Short mmCIF file of C-alpha atoms in Angstrom, two decimals:
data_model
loop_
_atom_site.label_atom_id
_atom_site.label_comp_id
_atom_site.label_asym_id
_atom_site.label_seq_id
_atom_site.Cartn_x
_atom_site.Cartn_y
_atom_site.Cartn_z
CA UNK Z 1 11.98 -17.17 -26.68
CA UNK Z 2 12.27 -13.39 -26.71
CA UNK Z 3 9.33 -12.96 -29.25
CA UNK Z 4 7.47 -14.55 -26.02
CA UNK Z 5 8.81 -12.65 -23.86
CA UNK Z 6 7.66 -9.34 -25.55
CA UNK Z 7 4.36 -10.92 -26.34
CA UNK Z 8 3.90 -11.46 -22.62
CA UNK Z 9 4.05 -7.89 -22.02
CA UNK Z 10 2.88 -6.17 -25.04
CA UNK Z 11 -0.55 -7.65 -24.65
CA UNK Z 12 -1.70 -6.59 -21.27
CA UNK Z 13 -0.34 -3.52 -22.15
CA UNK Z 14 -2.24 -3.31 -24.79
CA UNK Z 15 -5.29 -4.90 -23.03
CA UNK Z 16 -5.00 -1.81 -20.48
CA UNK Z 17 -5.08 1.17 -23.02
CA UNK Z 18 -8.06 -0.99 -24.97
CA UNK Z 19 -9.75 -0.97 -21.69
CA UNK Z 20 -9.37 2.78 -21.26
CA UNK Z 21 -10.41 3.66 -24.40
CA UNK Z 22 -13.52 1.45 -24.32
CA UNK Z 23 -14.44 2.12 -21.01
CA UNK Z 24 -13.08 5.08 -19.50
CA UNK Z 25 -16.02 6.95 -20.15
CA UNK Z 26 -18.43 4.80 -18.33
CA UNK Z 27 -16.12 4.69 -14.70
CA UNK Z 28 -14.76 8.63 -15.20
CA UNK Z 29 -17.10 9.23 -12.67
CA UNK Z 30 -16.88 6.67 -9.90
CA UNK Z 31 -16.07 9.51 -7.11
CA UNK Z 32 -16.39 8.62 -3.38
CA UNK Z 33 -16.19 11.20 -0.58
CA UNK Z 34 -12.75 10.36 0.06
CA UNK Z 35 -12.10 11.48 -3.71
CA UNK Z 36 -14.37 14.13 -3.50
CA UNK Z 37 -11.92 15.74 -0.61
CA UNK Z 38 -9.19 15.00 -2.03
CA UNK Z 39 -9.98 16.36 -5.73
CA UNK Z 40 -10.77 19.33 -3.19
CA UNK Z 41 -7.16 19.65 -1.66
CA UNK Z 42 -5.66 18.63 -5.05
CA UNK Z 43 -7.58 21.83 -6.88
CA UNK Z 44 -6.58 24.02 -3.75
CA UNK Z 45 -2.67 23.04 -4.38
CA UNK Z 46 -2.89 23.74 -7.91
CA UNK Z 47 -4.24 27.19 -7.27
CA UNK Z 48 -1.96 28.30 -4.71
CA UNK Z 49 -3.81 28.40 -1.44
CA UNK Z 50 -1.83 25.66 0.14
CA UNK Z 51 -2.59 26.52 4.10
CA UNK Z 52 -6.19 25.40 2.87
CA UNK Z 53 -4.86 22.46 1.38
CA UNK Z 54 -2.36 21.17 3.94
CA UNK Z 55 -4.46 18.80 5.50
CA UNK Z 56 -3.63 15.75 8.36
CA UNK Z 57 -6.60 13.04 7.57
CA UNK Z 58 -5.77 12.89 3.54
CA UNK Z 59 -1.98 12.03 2.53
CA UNK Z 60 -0.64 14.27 0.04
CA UNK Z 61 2.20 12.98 -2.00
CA UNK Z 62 -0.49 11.85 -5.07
CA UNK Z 63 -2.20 15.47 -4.68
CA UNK Z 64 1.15 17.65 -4.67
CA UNK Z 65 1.78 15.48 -8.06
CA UNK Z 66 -1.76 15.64 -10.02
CA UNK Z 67 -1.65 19.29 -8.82
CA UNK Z 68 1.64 19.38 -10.86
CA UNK Z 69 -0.36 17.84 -14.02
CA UNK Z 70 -3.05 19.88 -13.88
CA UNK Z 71 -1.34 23.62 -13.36
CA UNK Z 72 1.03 22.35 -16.49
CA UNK Z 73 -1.49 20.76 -18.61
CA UNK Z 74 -4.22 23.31 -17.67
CA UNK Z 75 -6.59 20.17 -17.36
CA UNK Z 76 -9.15 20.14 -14.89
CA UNK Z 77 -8.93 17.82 -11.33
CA UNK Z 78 -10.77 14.88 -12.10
CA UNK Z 79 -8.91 14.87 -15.54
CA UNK Z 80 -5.51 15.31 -14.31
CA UNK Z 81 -5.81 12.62 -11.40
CA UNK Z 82 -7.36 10.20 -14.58
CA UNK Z 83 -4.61 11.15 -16.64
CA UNK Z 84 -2.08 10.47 -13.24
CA UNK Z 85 -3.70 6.91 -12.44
CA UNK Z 86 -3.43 5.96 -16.30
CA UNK Z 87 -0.09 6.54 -16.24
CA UNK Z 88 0.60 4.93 -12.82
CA UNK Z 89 -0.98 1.69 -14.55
CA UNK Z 90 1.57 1.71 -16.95
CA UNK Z 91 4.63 1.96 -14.90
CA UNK Z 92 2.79 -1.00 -13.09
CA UNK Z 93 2.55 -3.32 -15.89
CA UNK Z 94 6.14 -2.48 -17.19
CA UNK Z 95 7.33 -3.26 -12.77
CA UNK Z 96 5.49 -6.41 -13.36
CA UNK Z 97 7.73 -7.31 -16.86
CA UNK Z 98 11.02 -6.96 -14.18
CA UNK Z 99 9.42 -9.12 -11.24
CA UNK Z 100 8.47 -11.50 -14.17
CA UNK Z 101 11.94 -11.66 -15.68
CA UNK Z 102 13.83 -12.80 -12.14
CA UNK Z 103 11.29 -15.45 -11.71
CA UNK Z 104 11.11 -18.47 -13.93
CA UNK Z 105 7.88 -19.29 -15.12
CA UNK Z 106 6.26 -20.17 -18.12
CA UNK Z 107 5.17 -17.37 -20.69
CA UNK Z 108 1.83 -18.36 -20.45
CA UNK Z 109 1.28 -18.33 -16.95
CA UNK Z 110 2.90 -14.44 -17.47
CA UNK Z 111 0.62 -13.66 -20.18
CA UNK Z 112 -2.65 -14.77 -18.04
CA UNK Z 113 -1.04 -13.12 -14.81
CA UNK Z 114 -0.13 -9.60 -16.74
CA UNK Z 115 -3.66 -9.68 -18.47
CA UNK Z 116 -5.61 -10.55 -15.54
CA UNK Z 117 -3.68 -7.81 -13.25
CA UNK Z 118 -4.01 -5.34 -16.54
CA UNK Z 119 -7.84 -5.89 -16.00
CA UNK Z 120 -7.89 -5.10 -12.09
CA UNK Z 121 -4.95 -1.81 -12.75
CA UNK Z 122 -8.32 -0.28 -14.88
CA UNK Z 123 -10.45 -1.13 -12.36
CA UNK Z 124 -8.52 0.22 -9.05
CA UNK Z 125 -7.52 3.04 -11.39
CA UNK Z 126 -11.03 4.32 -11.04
CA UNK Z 127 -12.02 2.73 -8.13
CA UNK Z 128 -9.48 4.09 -5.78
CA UNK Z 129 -8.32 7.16 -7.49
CA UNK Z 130 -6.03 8.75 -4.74
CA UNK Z 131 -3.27 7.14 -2.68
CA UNK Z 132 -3.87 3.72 -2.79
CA UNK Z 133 -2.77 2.58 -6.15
CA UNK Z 134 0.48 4.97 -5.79
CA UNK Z 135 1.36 3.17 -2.65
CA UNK Z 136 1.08 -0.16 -3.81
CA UNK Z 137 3.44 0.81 -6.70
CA UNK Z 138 5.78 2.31 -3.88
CA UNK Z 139 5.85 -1.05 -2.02
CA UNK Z 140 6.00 -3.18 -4.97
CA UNK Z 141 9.55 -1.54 -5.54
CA UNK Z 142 10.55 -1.82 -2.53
CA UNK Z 143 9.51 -5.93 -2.11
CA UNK Z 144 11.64 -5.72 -5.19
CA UNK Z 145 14.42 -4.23 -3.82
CA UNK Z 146 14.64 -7.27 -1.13
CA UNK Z 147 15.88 -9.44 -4.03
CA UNK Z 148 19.31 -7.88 -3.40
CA UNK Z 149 21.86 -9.85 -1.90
CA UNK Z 150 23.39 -6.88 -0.16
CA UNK Z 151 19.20 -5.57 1.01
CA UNK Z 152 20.15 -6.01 5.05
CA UNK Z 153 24.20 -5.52 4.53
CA UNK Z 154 24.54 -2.32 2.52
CA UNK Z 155 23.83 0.84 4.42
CA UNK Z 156 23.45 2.35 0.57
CA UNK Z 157 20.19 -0.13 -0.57
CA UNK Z 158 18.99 0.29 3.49
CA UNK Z 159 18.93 4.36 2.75
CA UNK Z 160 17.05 3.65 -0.39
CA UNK Z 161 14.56 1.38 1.21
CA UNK Z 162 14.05 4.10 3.65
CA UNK Z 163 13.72 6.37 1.12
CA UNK Z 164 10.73 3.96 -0.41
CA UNK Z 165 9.11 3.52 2.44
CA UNK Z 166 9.03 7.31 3.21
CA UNK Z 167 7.38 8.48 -0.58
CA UNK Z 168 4.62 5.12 0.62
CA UNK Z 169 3.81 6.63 3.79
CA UNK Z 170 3.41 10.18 2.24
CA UNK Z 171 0.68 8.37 -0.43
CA UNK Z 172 -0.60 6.41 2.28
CA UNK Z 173 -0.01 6.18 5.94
CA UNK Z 174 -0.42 2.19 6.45
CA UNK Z 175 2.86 2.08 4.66
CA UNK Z 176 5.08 3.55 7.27
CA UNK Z 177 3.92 0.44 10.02
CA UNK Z 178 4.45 -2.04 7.05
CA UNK Z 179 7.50 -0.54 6.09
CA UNK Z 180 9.07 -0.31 9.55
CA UNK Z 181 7.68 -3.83 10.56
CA UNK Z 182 8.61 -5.61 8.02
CA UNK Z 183 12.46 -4.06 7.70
CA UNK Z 184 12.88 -4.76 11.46
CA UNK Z 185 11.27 -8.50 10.98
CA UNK Z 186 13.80 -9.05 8.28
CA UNK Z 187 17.00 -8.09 10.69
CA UNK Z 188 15.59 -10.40 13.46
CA UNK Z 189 15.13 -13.38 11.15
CA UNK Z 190 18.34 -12.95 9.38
CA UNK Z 191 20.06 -11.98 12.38
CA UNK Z 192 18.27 -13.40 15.50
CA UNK Z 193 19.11 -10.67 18.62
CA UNK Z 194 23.10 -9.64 17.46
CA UNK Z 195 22.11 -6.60 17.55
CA UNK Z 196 25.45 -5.23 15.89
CA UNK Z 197 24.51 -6.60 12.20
CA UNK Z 198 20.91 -3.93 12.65
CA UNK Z 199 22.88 -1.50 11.65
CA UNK Z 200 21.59 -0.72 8.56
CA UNK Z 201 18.43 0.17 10.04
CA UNK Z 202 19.47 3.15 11.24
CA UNK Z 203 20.31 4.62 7.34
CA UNK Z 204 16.90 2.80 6.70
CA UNK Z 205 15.41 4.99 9.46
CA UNK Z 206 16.54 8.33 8.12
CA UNK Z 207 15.63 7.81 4.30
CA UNK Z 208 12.24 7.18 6.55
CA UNK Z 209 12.76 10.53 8.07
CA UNK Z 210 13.87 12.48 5.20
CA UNK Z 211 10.99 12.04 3.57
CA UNK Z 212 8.72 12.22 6.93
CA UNK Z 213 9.81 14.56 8.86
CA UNK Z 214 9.31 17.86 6.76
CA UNK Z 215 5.27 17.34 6.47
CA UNK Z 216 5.59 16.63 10.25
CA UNK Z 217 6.56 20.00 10.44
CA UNK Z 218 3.83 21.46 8.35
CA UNK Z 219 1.03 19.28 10.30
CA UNK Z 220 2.74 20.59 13.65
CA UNK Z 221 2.49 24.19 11.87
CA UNK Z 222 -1.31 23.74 11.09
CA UNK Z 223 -2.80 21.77 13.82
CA UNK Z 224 -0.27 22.05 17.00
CA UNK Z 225 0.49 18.67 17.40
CA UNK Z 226 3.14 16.54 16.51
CA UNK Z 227 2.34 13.83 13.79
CA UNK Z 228 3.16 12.85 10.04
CA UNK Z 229 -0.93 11.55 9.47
CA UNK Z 230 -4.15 11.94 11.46
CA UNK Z 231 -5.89 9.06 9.38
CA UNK Z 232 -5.41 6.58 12.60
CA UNK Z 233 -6.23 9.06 14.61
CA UNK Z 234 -9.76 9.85 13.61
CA UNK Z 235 -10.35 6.30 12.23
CA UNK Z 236 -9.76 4.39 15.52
CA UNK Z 237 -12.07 7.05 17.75
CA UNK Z 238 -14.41 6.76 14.93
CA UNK Z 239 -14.60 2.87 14.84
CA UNK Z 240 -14.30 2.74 18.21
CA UNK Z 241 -16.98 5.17 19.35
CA UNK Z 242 -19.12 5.32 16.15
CA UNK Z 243 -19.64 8.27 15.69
CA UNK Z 244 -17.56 11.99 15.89
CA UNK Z 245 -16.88 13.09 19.60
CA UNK Z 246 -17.74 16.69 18.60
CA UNK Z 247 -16.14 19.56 20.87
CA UNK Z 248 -19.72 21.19 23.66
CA UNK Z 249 -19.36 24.48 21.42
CA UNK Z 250 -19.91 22.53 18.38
CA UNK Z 251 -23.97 21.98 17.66
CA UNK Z 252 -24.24 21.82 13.44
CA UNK Z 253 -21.50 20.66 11.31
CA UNK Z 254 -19.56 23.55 9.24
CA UNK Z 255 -17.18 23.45 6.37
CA UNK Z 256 -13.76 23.98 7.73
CA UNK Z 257 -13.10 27.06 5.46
CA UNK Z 258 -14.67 28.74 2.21
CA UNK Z 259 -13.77 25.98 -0.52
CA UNK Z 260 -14.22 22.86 1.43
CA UNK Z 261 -17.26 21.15 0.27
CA UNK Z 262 -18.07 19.32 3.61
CA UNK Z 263 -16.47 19.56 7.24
CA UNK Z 264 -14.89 16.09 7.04
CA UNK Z 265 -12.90 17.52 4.81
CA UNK Z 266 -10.72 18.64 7.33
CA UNK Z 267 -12.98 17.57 10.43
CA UNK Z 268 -9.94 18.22 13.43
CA UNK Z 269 -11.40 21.27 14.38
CA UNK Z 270 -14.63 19.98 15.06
CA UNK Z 271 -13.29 16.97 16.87
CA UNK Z 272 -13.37 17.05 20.95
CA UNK Z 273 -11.39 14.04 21.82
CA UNK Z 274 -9.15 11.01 19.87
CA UNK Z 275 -10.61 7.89 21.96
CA UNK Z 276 -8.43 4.85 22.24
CA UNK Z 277 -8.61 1.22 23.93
CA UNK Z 278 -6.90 2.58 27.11
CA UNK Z 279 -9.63 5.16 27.77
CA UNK Z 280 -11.84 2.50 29.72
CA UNK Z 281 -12.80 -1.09 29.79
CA UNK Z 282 -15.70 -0.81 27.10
CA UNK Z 283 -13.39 0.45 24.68
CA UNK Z 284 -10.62 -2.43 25.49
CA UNK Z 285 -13.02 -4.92 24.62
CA UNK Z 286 -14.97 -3.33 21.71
CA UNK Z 287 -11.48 -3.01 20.18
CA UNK Z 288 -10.80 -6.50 20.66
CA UNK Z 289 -14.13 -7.38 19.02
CA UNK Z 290 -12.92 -4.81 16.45
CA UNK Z 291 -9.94 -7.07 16.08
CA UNK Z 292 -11.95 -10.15 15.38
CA UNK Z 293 -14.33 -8.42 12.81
CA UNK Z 294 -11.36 -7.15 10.17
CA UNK Z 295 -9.82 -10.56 10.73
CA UNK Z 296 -13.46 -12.09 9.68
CA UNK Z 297 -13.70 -8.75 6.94
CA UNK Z 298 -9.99 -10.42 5.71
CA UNK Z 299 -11.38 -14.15 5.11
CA UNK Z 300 -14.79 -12.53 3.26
CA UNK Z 301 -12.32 -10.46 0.95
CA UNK Z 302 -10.20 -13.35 0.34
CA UNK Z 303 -12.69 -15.60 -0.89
CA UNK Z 304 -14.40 -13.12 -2.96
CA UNK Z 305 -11.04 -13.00 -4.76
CA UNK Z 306 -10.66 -16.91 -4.92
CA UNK Z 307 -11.88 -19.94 -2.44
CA UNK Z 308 -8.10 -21.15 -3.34
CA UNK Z 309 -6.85 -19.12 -0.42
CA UNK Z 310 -9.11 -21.38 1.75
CA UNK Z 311 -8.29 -24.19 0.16
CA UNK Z 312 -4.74 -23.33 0.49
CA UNK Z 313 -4.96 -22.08 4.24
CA UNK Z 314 -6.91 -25.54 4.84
CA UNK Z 315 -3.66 -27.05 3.43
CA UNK Z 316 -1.29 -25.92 5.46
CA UNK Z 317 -3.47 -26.23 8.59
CA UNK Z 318 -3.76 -29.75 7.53
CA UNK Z 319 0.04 -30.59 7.27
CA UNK Z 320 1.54 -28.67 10.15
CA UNK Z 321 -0.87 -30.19 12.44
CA UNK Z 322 -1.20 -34.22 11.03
CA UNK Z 323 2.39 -33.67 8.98
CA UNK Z 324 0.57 -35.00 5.56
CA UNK Z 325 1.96 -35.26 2.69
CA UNK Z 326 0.12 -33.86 -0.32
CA UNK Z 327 2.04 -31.81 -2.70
CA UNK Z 328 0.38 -28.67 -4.33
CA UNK Z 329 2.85 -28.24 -6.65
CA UNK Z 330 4.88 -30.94 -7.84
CA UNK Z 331 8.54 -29.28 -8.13
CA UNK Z 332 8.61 -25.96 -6.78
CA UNK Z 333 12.00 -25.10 -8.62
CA UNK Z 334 10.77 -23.95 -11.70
CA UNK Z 335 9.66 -21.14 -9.51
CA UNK Z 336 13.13 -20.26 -8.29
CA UNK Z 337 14.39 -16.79 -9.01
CA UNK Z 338 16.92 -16.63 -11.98
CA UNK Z 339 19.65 -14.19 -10.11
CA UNK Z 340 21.72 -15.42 -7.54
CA UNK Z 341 20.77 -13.23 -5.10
CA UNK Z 342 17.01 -13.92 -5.60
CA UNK Z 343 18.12 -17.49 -4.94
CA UNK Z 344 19.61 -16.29 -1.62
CA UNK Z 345 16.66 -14.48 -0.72
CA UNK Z 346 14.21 -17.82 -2.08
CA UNK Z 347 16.47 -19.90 0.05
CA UNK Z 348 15.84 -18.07 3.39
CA UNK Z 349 11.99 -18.41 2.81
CA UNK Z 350 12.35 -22.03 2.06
CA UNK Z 351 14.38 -22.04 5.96
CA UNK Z 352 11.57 -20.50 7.92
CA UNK Z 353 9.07 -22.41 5.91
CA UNK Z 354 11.08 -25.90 6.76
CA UNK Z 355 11.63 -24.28 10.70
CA UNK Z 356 8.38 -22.82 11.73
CA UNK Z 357 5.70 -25.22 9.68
CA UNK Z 358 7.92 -27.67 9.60
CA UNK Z 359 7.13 -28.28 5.54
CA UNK Z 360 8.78 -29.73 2.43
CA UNK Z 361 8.91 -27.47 0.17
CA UNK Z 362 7.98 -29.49 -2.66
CA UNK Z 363 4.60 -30.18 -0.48
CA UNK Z 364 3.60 -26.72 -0.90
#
């Protein structure tokens, strides 16, 4: 049984650093603009000049630490964020081995799970080489850390949560709306409206803020307004109005200082006006339609992955609306956490399954 167990890991680690080796060359140089900035800001951190490399529309927790690598290792940019990203896979794959060990399923199904996700870690490695991949790894130890009996009780596991959810939103934005969401979903469900058992979300509110708060400051410093990321910002007037609304005195796009390689590299300056869905009635309803097109973007990216999640979301349509009976998986307890509180945790998402679809869980 162990010997399984340790072949069930060893060989999609092993598949990962093959793939690397073998391939690495090929994808080194797989750079999008959004890298190309960033490699930008990460080289300007490592040399010092870090008013230059403050900057609101790129997060900066993954630059501050591949700026680290590179200043010790005296590798270049590209190198160091490689050498960052290979590592990151790693710690991914061995995070995978814990999940896998509180869940009981067979060894196969972990070997072809661990060797398939080895196989995507090398691709999103290159593919996305800043932020994203660090703040999946952030949230994936935080879903983790909702396995705990005491995750909505103990003011000490809240803080930590908080404290997770604040090193996410500092590799990525999204995460501080998932984070925040999801933490406050949790309390309702577990807790419907007695609003005297939420207290842990205030210690889950400042590990948020500890984390937060002191770029908030610098952006404030450098820009004059109040605000931990300007991604949303400038995305949502972009998408919205489709193009930049560029400030009258503005007629030719300049770098933003002497190193930046283009102006969207740090492209508030330029920038007139942040349009929303409140500034008029077009803009309501294009951001509606906007709505509507990344749900429709969602349902393309799902079946390029696999027509199972169809298939599947056809399923459930099918039995909450006609109640039929047609199990998917024939005993769902072999996939029953092995820890008691992973049980507890199991057992409330077998409740709102059984409440709000109104589903057997063996049907599913």
């Amino acid at each position: 049984m162990h010997n399984k167990q340790v072949f069930s890991f060893i060989l999609p680690l092993f598949l990962y650093v093959l793939l690397w080796i073998c391939f690495h060359s090929l994808y080194q140089f797989n750079i999008d603009p959004d890298t190309a900035a960033c490699l930008q800001i990460t080289d300007d951190y490592a040399h010092g000049q870090f008013w230059s490399a403050v900057n609101g529309l790129w997060s900066p927790l993954q630059c501050w630490l591949v700026a680290g690598i590179q200043y010790v290792t005296q590798l270049n940019t590209l190198q160091a964020t490689h050498g960052f990203n290979f590592i990151l896979g790693l710690l991914f794959i061995t995070r995978m081995r814990k999940i896998a060990q509180q869940w009981i399923l067979p060894h196969y199904t972990q070997l072809i799970l661990n060797s398939c996700f080895a196989i995507f870690l090398f691709y999103a490695a290159h593919a996305q080489l800043f932020g994203d991949l660090l703040m999946s790894y952030c949230l994936l130890v935080y879903l983790q850390l909702i396995t705990k009996e005491e995750f909505l009780s103990s003011n000490t596991v809240a803080f930590i949560a908080g404290l997770i959810i604040g090193i996410s939103t500092l590799s990525k934005s999204y995460a501080f709306y998932f984070g925040g969401l999801h933490f406050l979903y949790l309390l309702i469900y577990t807790h419907k409206f007695n609003f005297k058992n939420y207290k842990t979300f205030i210690p889950f509110l400042l590990g948020i803020a500890i984390c937060v708060i002191p770029w908030a400051f610098v952006i404030h410093e450098k820009y004059g307004i109040w605000h931990f990321s300007l991604a949303g910002l400038f995305n949502r007037s972009w998408l919205l109005n489709g193009t930049y609304q560029l400030k009258n005195s503005i007629h030719s796009f300049i770098i933003p200082y002497g190193k930046a390689i283009a102006h969207w590299q740090d492209p508030f300056w330029t920038e007139d006006h942040f349009s929303s869905a409140l500034d008029s009635f077009y803009l309501f309803k294009k951001q509606i339609a906007r709505f509507l097109f990344a749900f429709w973007e969602f349902i393309q990216s799902a079946t390029l992955l696999s027509w199972a999640y169809v298939l599947l979301l056809i399923q459930l349509v099918k039995q909450t609306i006609a109640k039929n009976k047609m199990p998917l998986i024939d005993n769902y307890s072999q996939f029953i956490p092995n820890n008691e509180s992973s049980k507890n945790n199991f057992g409330i998402l077998i409740n709102m399954m059984q409440k709000n679809f109104n589903l057997d869980p063996n049907d599913l």
